[in-house]
Short mmCIF file of N, CA, C and O and ligand atoms in Angstrom, two decimals:
data_model
loop_
_atom_site.label_atom_id
_atom_site.label_comp_id
_atom_site.label_asym_id
_atom_site.label_seq_id
_atom_site.Cartn_x
_atom_site.Cartn_y
_atom_site.Cartn_z
N MET A 1 0.85 -1.21 0.00
CA MET A 1 0.00 0.00 0.00
C MET A 1 0.88 1.24 0.00
O MET A 1 1.95 1.25 0.60
N ALA A 2 0.41 2.30 -0.65
CA ALA A 2 1.20 3.54 -0.74
C ALA A 2 1.53 4.07 0.64
O ALA A 2 0.69 4.11 1.53
N GLY A 3 2.79 4.45 0.81
CA GLY A 3 3.22 5.05 2.07
C GLY A 3 3.68 4.06 3.12
O GLY A 3 4.21 4.46 4.15
N GLU A 4 3.47 2.76 2.86
CA GLU A 4 3.85 1.73 3.85
C GLU A 4 5.37 1.60 3.93
O GLU A 4 6.07 1.81 2.94
N PRO A 5 5.91 1.21 5.12
CA PRO A 5 7.35 1.03 5.26
C PRO A 5 7.88 -0.02 4.28
O PRO A 5 7.19 -1.01 4.01
N GLN A 6 9.07 0.21 3.78
CA GLN A 6 9.72 -0.72 2.86
C GLN A 6 10.87 -1.40 3.58
O GLN A 6 11.72 -0.72 4.18
N ALA A 7 10.92 -2.73 3.52
CA ALA A 7 11.90 -3.50 4.28
C ALA A 7 13.34 -3.13 3.93
O ALA A 7 14.23 -3.19 4.77
N ASP A 8 13.56 -2.75 2.67
CA ASP A 8 14.94 -2.50 2.23
C ASP A 8 15.29 -1.01 2.20
O ASP A 8 16.25 -0.61 1.57
N CYS A 9 14.51 -0.18 2.92
CA CYS A 9 14.73 1.27 2.84
C CYS A 9 15.46 1.79 4.08
O CYS A 9 14.97 1.67 5.20
N LEU A 10 16.62 2.40 3.84
CA LEU A 10 17.44 2.93 4.92
C LEU A 10 16.68 3.94 5.78
O LEU A 10 16.75 3.91 7.01
N PHE A 11 15.94 4.85 5.15
CA PHE A 11 15.29 5.91 5.93
C PHE A 11 14.05 5.37 6.67
O PHE A 11 13.73 5.87 7.75
N CYS A 12 13.38 4.35 6.14
CA CYS A 12 12.32 3.69 6.93
C CYS A 12 12.94 3.11 8.20
O CYS A 12 12.31 3.15 9.27
N LYS A 13 14.16 2.59 8.10
CA LYS A 13 14.83 2.01 9.28
C LYS A 13 15.24 3.10 10.27
O LYS A 13 15.30 2.85 11.48
N ILE A 14 15.52 4.30 9.79
CA ILE A 14 15.79 5.42 10.71
C ILE A 14 14.50 5.80 11.43
O ILE A 14 14.50 6.10 12.62
N VAL A 15 13.37 5.77 10.72
CA VAL A 15 12.08 6.08 11.36
C VAL A 15 11.81 5.12 12.51
O VAL A 15 11.38 5.54 13.60
N THR A 16 12.08 3.83 12.31
CA THR A 16 11.79 2.85 13.38
C THR A 16 12.87 2.79 14.44
O THR A 16 12.66 2.20 15.50
N GLY A 17 14.06 3.36 14.14
CA GLY A 17 15.17 3.30 15.09
C GLY A 17 16.08 2.11 14.87
O GLY A 17 17.07 1.94 15.57
N GLU A 18 15.74 1.30 13.86
CA GLU A 18 16.56 0.12 13.53
C GLU A 18 17.97 0.53 13.10
O GLU A 18 18.95 -0.16 13.37
N VAL A 19 18.04 1.68 12.40
CA VAL A 19 19.34 2.28 12.05
C VAL A 19 19.46 3.56 12.86
O VAL A 19 18.54 4.39 12.85
N PRO A 20 20.58 3.75 13.58
CA PRO A 20 20.71 4.94 14.42
C PRO A 20 20.96 6.19 13.59
O PRO A 20 21.51 6.12 12.49
N ALA A 21 20.55 7.33 14.13
CA ALA A 21 20.80 8.62 13.47
C ALA A 21 20.84 9.67 14.57
O ALA A 21 20.31 9.46 15.67
N THR A 22 21.48 10.79 14.25
CA THR A 22 21.50 11.90 15.19
C THR A 22 20.24 12.73 14.95
O THR A 22 20.22 13.65 14.14
N VAL A 23 19.20 12.36 15.66
CA VAL A 23 17.88 13.00 15.46
C VAL A 23 17.87 14.35 16.17
O VAL A 23 18.24 14.44 17.34
N VAL A 24 17.47 15.39 15.46
CA VAL A 24 17.40 16.73 16.07
C VAL A 24 15.96 17.14 16.38
O VAL A 24 15.74 17.99 17.25
N ARG A 25 15.00 16.56 15.67
CA ARG A 25 13.60 16.88 15.93
C ARG A 25 12.72 15.77 15.39
O ARG A 25 13.05 15.16 14.36
N GLU A 26 11.61 15.55 16.07
CA GLU A 26 10.65 14.55 15.58
C GLU A 26 9.26 15.10 15.81
O GLU A 26 9.00 15.76 16.82
N THR A 27 8.36 14.86 14.85
CA THR A 27 6.94 15.20 15.02
C THR A 27 6.13 13.94 14.75
O THR A 27 6.70 12.88 14.45
N ASP A 28 4.82 14.05 14.80
CA ASP A 28 3.97 12.89 14.51
C ASP A 28 4.22 12.34 13.11
O ASP A 28 4.06 11.14 12.87
N THR A 29 4.61 13.22 12.19
CA THR A 29 4.70 12.81 10.79
C THR A 29 6.10 12.87 10.19
O THR A 29 6.30 12.40 9.07
N THR A 30 7.07 13.45 10.92
CA THR A 30 8.41 13.67 10.35
C THR A 30 9.52 13.33 11.35
O THR A 30 9.31 13.35 12.56
N VAL A 31 10.72 13.07 10.79
CA VAL A 31 11.93 12.96 11.60
C VAL A 31 13.01 13.80 10.92
O VAL A 31 13.14 13.78 9.68
N ALA A 32 13.76 14.55 11.72
CA ALA A 32 14.88 15.35 11.20
C ALA A 32 16.16 14.87 11.87
O ALA A 32 16.20 14.70 13.10
N PHE A 33 17.20 14.63 11.07
CA PHE A 33 18.46 14.11 11.61
C PHE A 33 19.62 14.67 10.80
O PHE A 33 19.46 15.09 9.65
N ARG A 34 20.82 14.66 11.42
CA ARG A 34 21.99 15.21 10.75
C ARG A 34 22.48 14.28 9.66
O ARG A 34 22.53 13.05 9.86
N ASP A 35 22.83 14.87 8.50
CA ASP A 35 23.37 14.08 7.40
C ASP A 35 24.71 13.48 7.82
O ASP A 35 25.53 14.15 8.45
N ILE A 36 24.93 12.22 7.49
CA ILE A 36 26.14 11.50 7.89
C ILE A 36 27.38 12.03 7.16
O ILE A 36 28.50 11.84 7.63
N ASN A 37 27.16 12.73 6.05
CA ASN A 37 28.27 13.27 5.24
C ASN A 37 27.97 14.74 4.93
O ASN A 37 27.64 15.10 3.80
N PRO A 38 28.09 15.60 5.97
CA PRO A 38 27.59 16.97 5.83
C PRO A 38 28.32 17.79 4.77
O PRO A 38 29.55 17.73 4.67
N GLN A 39 27.55 18.53 4.01
CA GLN A 39 28.09 19.38 2.94
C GLN A 39 28.13 20.85 3.34
O GLN A 39 28.51 21.70 2.52
N ALA A 40 27.75 21.15 4.57
CA ALA A 40 27.73 22.53 5.07
C ALA A 40 27.69 22.43 6.60
O ALA A 40 27.36 21.35 7.14
N PRO A 41 28.02 23.52 7.31
CA PRO A 41 27.98 23.47 8.78
C PRO A 41 26.64 22.99 9.32
O PRO A 41 26.59 22.24 10.30
N THR A 42 25.55 23.44 8.72
CA THR A 42 24.24 22.82 8.99
C THR A 42 23.84 21.98 7.79
O THR A 42 23.77 22.49 6.66
N HIS A 43 23.64 20.69 8.01
CA HIS A 43 23.12 19.81 6.95
C HIS A 43 22.22 18.78 7.64
O HIS A 43 22.70 17.78 8.19
N VAL A 44 20.95 19.09 7.62
CA VAL A 44 19.94 18.26 8.29
C VAL A 44 19.01 17.69 7.21
O VAL A 44 18.66 18.40 6.25
N LEU A 45 18.64 16.43 7.37
CA LEU A 45 17.66 15.80 6.48
C LEU A 45 16.33 15.72 7.20
O LEU A 45 16.28 15.36 8.39
N ILE A 46 15.26 16.05 6.51
CA ILE A 46 13.91 15.90 7.07
C ILE A 46 13.17 14.88 6.22
O ILE A 46 13.11 15.02 4.99
N ILE A 47 12.66 13.86 6.88
CA ILE A 47 11.93 12.82 6.15
C ILE A 47 10.52 12.68 6.71
O ILE A 47 10.30 12.87 7.91
N PRO A 48 9.57 12.35 5.83
CA PRO A 48 8.26 11.95 6.34
C PRO A 48 8.37 10.54 6.90
O PRO A 48 9.20 9.75 6.44
N LYS A 49 7.55 10.22 7.89
CA LYS A 49 7.57 8.84 8.42
C LYS A 49 7.01 7.85 7.41
O LYS A 49 7.37 6.68 7.42
N VAL A 50 6.14 8.33 6.55
CA VAL A 50 5.60 7.46 5.50
C VAL A 50 6.61 7.36 4.36
O VAL A 50 7.41 8.27 4.13
N HIS A 51 6.57 6.22 3.67
CA HIS A 51 7.54 5.99 2.58
C HIS A 51 6.95 6.35 1.22
O HIS A 51 5.97 5.73 0.77
N TYR A 52 7.55 7.34 0.59
CA TYR A 52 7.33 7.65 -0.82
C TYR A 52 8.70 7.89 -1.42
O TYR A 52 9.58 8.42 -0.74
N PRO A 53 8.90 7.52 -2.68
CA PRO A 53 10.27 7.58 -3.22
C PRO A 53 10.83 8.99 -3.41
O PRO A 53 12.04 9.17 -3.38
N ASP A 54 9.95 9.98 -3.60
CA ASP A 54 10.47 11.33 -3.82
C ASP A 54 9.42 12.36 -3.42
O ASP A 54 8.28 12.02 -3.07
N ALA A 55 9.82 13.62 -3.47
CA ALA A 55 8.94 14.70 -3.00
C ALA A 55 7.66 14.79 -3.83
O ALA A 55 6.57 15.05 -3.29
N ALA A 56 7.78 14.56 -5.13
CA ALA A 56 6.62 14.69 -6.00
C ALA A 56 5.54 13.66 -5.65
O ALA A 56 4.35 13.99 -5.56
N SER A 57 5.96 12.41 -5.42
CA SER A 57 4.97 11.37 -5.12
C SER A 57 4.37 11.58 -3.73
O SER A 57 3.19 11.30 -3.51
N LEU A 58 5.17 12.10 -2.79
CA LEU A 58 4.61 12.43 -1.47
C LEU A 58 3.56 13.54 -1.60
O LEU A 58 2.46 13.44 -1.05
N ALA A 59 3.91 14.59 -2.33
CA ALA A 59 2.99 15.74 -2.47
C ALA A 59 1.68 15.33 -3.13
O ALA A 59 0.60 15.81 -2.77
N GLU A 60 1.78 14.42 -4.09
CA GLU A 60 0.59 13.94 -4.81
C GLU A 60 -0.31 13.12 -3.89
O GLU A 60 -1.53 13.30 -3.86
N ALA A 61 0.30 12.22 -3.10
CA ALA A 61 -0.47 11.27 -2.29
C ALA A 61 -0.87 11.85 -0.94
O ALA A 61 -1.97 11.58 -0.44
N GLU A 62 0.02 12.63 -0.32
CA GLU A 62 -0.23 13.11 1.05
C GLU A 62 0.26 14.56 1.18
O GLU A 62 1.27 14.82 1.85
N PRO A 63 -0.47 15.48 0.54
CA PRO A 63 -0.01 16.88 0.52
C PRO A 63 0.17 17.49 1.91
O PRO A 63 1.06 18.32 2.10
N ALA A 64 -0.63 17.06 2.87
CA ALA A 64 -0.49 17.64 4.21
C ALA A 64 0.86 17.26 4.83
O ALA A 64 1.48 18.07 5.52
N VAL A 65 1.31 16.04 4.55
CA VAL A 65 2.61 15.61 5.08
C VAL A 65 3.74 16.32 4.34
O VAL A 65 4.76 16.69 4.95
N ALA A 66 3.57 16.56 3.05
CA ALA A 66 4.57 17.34 2.30
C ALA A 66 4.70 18.74 2.91
O ALA A 66 5.81 19.26 3.08
N ALA A 67 3.58 19.31 3.29
CA ALA A 67 3.60 20.63 3.94
C ALA A 67 4.29 20.54 5.30
O ALA A 67 5.03 21.46 5.69
N ASP A 68 4.08 19.44 6.02
CA ASP A 68 4.77 19.25 7.30
C ASP A 68 6.29 19.27 7.11
O ASP A 68 7.02 19.86 7.91
N VAL A 69 6.76 18.60 6.06
CA VAL A 69 8.21 18.56 5.79
C VAL A 69 8.73 19.98 5.56
O VAL A 69 9.76 20.37 6.12
N LEU A 70 8.01 20.77 4.78
CA LEU A 70 8.45 22.15 4.51
C LEU A 70 8.41 23.00 5.77
O LEU A 70 9.31 23.81 6.01
N ARG A 71 7.37 22.81 6.58
CA ARG A 71 7.27 23.58 7.83
C ARG A 71 8.43 23.23 8.75
O ARG A 71 9.03 24.09 9.38
N GLU A 72 8.77 21.95 8.80
CA GLU A 72 9.90 21.51 9.63
C GLU A 72 11.22 22.08 9.11
O GLU A 72 12.11 22.38 9.91
N ALA A 73 11.35 22.25 7.80
CA ALA A 73 12.58 22.84 7.25
C ALA A 73 12.79 24.24 7.83
O ALA A 73 13.88 24.61 8.26
N ALA A 74 11.72 25.02 7.88
CA ALA A 74 11.80 26.37 8.44
C ALA A 74 12.11 26.32 9.93
O ALA A 74 12.90 27.13 10.44
N ARG A 75 11.54 25.36 10.61
CA ARG A 75 11.76 25.22 12.04
C ARG A 75 13.22 24.84 12.34
O ARG A 75 13.85 25.38 13.25
N ILE A 76 13.75 23.92 11.55
CA ILE A 76 15.15 23.52 11.72
C ILE A 76 16.07 24.73 11.47
O ILE A 76 17.02 24.98 12.22
N ALA A 77 15.77 25.49 10.42
CA ALA A 77 16.59 26.68 10.12
C ALA A 77 16.58 27.65 11.30
O ALA A 77 17.62 28.20 11.67
N ARG A 78 15.42 27.82 11.90
CA ARG A 78 15.34 28.70 13.08
C ARG A 78 16.18 28.13 14.23
O ARG A 78 16.98 28.85 14.83
N ASP A 79 16.03 26.84 14.49
CA ASP A 79 16.77 26.21 15.59
C ASP A 79 18.29 26.29 15.36
O ASP A 79 19.06 26.41 16.30
N GLU A 80 18.70 26.21 14.09
CA GLU A 80 20.13 26.23 13.75
C GLU A 80 20.64 27.66 13.58
O GLU A 80 21.81 27.86 13.25
N LYS A 81 19.73 28.63 13.72
CA LYS A 81 20.07 30.06 13.62
C LYS A 81 20.66 30.44 12.26
O LYS A 81 21.63 31.19 12.17
N ILE A 82 20.06 29.92 11.20
CA ILE A 82 20.52 30.24 9.84
C ILE A 82 19.44 30.94 9.02
O ILE A 82 19.62 31.17 7.83
N THR A 83 18.32 31.25 9.67
CA THR A 83 17.21 31.86 8.93
C THR A 83 17.63 33.21 8.33
O THR A 83 17.36 33.49 7.16
N GLU A 84 18.31 34.01 9.15
CA GLU A 84 18.63 35.37 8.71
C GLU A 84 19.65 35.37 7.58
O GLU A 84 19.51 36.11 6.60
N GLN A 85 20.68 34.53 7.70
CA GLN A 85 21.73 34.51 6.67
C GLN A 85 21.28 33.79 5.41
O GLN A 85 21.84 33.99 4.34
N GLY A 86 20.25 32.98 5.53
CA GLY A 86 19.72 32.26 4.37
C GLY A 86 20.18 30.82 4.35
O GLY A 86 21.28 30.49 4.83
N TYR A 87 19.35 29.99 3.80
CA TYR A 87 19.64 28.55 3.76
C TYR A 87 18.98 27.98 2.52
O TYR A 87 18.21 28.66 1.83
N ARG A 88 19.27 26.74 2.24
CA ARG A 88 18.70 26.10 1.05
C ARG A 88 17.98 24.83 1.44
O ARG A 88 18.47 24.06 2.27
N VAL A 89 16.82 24.61 0.82
CA VAL A 89 16.06 23.36 1.00
C VAL A 89 16.08 22.65 -0.35
O VAL A 89 15.65 23.22 -1.35
N VAL A 90 16.63 21.44 -0.36
CA VAL A 90 16.85 20.73 -1.63
C VAL A 90 16.17 19.36 -1.58
O VAL A 90 16.33 18.62 -0.60
N PHE A 91 15.44 19.05 -2.64
CA PHE A 91 14.91 17.69 -2.84
C PHE A 91 15.55 17.14 -4.11
O PHE A 91 15.05 17.42 -5.21
N ASN A 92 16.64 16.42 -3.99
CA ASN A 92 17.19 15.77 -5.18
C ASN A 92 16.16 14.75 -5.66
O ASN A 92 15.66 13.95 -4.86
N THR A 93 15.84 14.80 -6.93
CA THR A 93 14.78 13.94 -7.45
C THR A 93 15.29 13.21 -8.69
O THR A 93 15.51 13.82 -9.73
N GLY A 94 15.54 11.90 -8.53
CA GLY A 94 16.06 11.09 -9.62
C GLY A 94 17.58 10.96 -9.51
O GLY A 94 18.26 11.88 -9.04
N SER A 95 18.09 9.80 -9.94
CA SER A 95 19.53 9.54 -9.79
C SER A 95 20.35 10.54 -10.60
O SER A 95 21.46 10.90 -10.19
N GLY A 96 19.81 11.03 -11.71
CA GLY A 96 20.54 12.02 -12.51
C GLY A 96 20.76 13.33 -11.79
O GLY A 96 21.64 14.11 -12.14
N ALA A 97 19.96 13.58 -10.77
CA ALA A 97 20.09 14.80 -9.96
C ALA A 97 20.80 14.51 -8.63
O ALA A 97 20.84 15.37 -7.75
N GLY A 98 21.32 13.29 -8.49
CA GLY A 98 22.09 12.97 -7.28
C GLY A 98 21.29 12.27 -6.20
O GLY A 98 21.81 12.07 -5.10
N GLN A 99 20.03 11.89 -6.47
CA GLN A 99 19.28 11.19 -5.43
C GLN A 99 19.83 9.77 -5.27
O GLN A 99 19.98 9.04 -6.26
N THR A 100 20.17 9.42 -4.03
CA THR A 100 20.72 8.10 -3.75
C THR A 100 19.84 7.29 -2.81
O THR A 100 19.95 6.06 -2.75
N VAL A 101 19.00 7.97 -2.04
CA VAL A 101 18.08 7.27 -1.12
C VAL A 101 16.66 7.59 -1.60
O VAL A 101 16.26 8.77 -1.65
N PHE A 102 15.91 6.52 -1.94
CA PHE A 102 14.61 6.74 -2.57
C PHE A 102 13.48 6.66 -1.55
O PHE A 102 12.53 5.89 -1.68
N HIS A 103 13.63 7.48 -0.51
CA HIS A 103 12.60 7.79 0.49
C HIS A 103 12.68 9.31 0.60
O HIS A 103 13.75 9.85 0.91
N THR A 104 11.57 9.98 0.34
CA THR A 104 11.55 11.46 0.30
C THR A 104 12.38 12.08 1.43
O THR A 104 12.21 11.70 2.59
N HIS A 105 13.23 13.01 1.07
CA HIS A 105 13.96 13.75 2.10
C HIS A 105 14.29 15.15 1.62
O HIS A 105 14.69 15.34 0.47
N ALA A 106 14.15 16.11 2.52
CA ALA A 106 14.57 17.48 2.26
C ALA A 106 15.93 17.67 2.91
O ALA A 106 16.11 17.34 4.09
N HIS A 107 16.89 18.18 2.14
CA HIS A 107 18.17 18.61 2.71
C HIS A 107 18.00 20.07 3.14
O HIS A 107 17.57 20.90 2.33
N VAL A 108 18.35 20.39 4.37
CA VAL A 108 18.42 21.79 4.82
C VAL A 108 19.90 22.11 4.99
O VAL A 108 20.58 21.50 5.83
N LEU A 109 20.38 23.03 4.17
CA LEU A 109 21.81 23.36 4.12
C LEU A 109 22.02 24.83 4.45
O LEU A 109 21.32 25.70 3.91
N GLY A 110 22.99 25.11 5.31
CA GLY A 110 23.28 26.50 5.62
C GLY A 110 24.49 26.61 6.52
O GLY A 110 25.16 25.62 6.82
N GLY A 111 24.77 27.86 6.91
CA GLY A 111 25.91 28.10 7.79
C GLY A 111 27.17 28.45 7.02
O GLY A 111 28.24 28.62 7.61
N ARG A 112 27.06 28.55 5.70
CA ARG A 112 28.16 29.02 4.85
C ARG A 112 27.54 29.68 3.62
O ARG A 112 26.33 29.55 3.38
N GLY A 113 28.35 30.37 2.84
CA GLY A 113 27.86 30.94 1.58
C GLY A 113 27.43 29.81 0.65
O GLY A 113 28.10 28.79 0.57
N LEU A 114 26.32 30.00 -0.03
CA LEU A 114 25.80 28.97 -0.93
C LEU A 114 25.74 29.55 -2.34
O LEU A 114 25.10 30.57 -2.57
N GLN A 115 26.42 28.89 -3.26
CA GLN A 115 26.48 29.42 -4.62
C GLN A 115 25.19 29.14 -5.39
O GLN A 115 24.52 28.13 -5.16
N TRP A 116 24.87 30.05 -6.28
CA TRP A 116 23.77 29.84 -7.21
C TRP A 116 24.25 30.17 -8.61
O TRP A 116 24.88 31.21 -8.79
N PRO A 117 24.03 29.35 -9.63
CA PRO A 117 23.31 28.07 -9.56
C PRO A 117 24.15 26.99 -8.88
O PRO A 117 25.38 27.04 -8.92
N PRO A 118 23.48 25.99 -8.27
CA PRO A 118 24.20 24.89 -7.65
C PRO A 118 24.81 23.99 -8.73
O PRO A 118 24.40 24.05 -9.88
N GLY A 119 25.75 23.16 -8.33
CA GLY A 119 26.40 22.29 -9.30
C GLY A 119 25.52 21.12 -9.68
O GLY A 119 24.48 20.90 -9.13
P1 LIG B 201 20.38 12.14 -1.72
O1 LIG B 201 21.74 11.94 -2.36
O2 LIG B 201 19.71 13.44 -2.07
O3 LIG B 201 19.49 10.95 -1.95
O4 LIG B 201 20.65 12.27 -0.17
C1 LIG B 201 20.89 11.18 0.65
C2 LIG B 201 21.67 11.70 1.82
O5 LIG B 201 21.59 10.76 2.87
C3 LIG B 201 23.16 11.93 1.55
O6 LIG B 201 23.47 13.31 1.77
C4 LIG B 201 23.85 11.00 2.54
O7 LIG B 201 25.03 11.56 3.08
C5 LIG B 201 22.79 10.82 3.59
N1 LIG B 201 22.86 9.58 4.36
C6 LIG B 201 23.06 8.32 3.88
N2 LIG B 201 23.02 7.43 4.89
C7 LIG B 201 22.80 8.13 6.03
C8 LIG B 201 22.65 7.78 7.41
N3 LIG B 201 22.74 6.51 7.82
N4 LIG B 201 22.44 8.78 8.30
C9 LIG B 201 22.37 10.07 7.90
N5 LIG B 201 22.48 10.47 6.60
C10 LIG B 201 22.69 9.51 5.69
ZN1 LIG B 202 11.41 4.39 3.25
#
């Protein structure tokens, strides 16, 4: 069924605690944890507890949860004190864009200058 946990999904295992992570915030619908290979002083991933492969499929099936992920991105930025200097919220979508984990996740990046356009 859509949104159900997937046995072979790393981020579903972070939701259940089967795989450890440095969790910074949790809500009824989301978990936020530090990226294991940070690309900036702040690099936090926000995932929905439900499993969808990417942001587009989450937004289509469960728009309220997609909104929760975005709201949490702003909350994390506030907690990390990067709101004023600016930060980036990234959803890599598809392997050609660098997506390696196919469970929706928002990268929140900040704490350094961020170039535009990104690479
Ligand atoms: P993406 O390449 O957009 O799919 O992002 C996946 C991200 O997950 C990468 O930035 C990885 O560094 C990160 N990552 C992979 N495994 C873990 C883990 N066990 N805990 C935290 N972050 C992870
Ligand atoms: Zn998953």
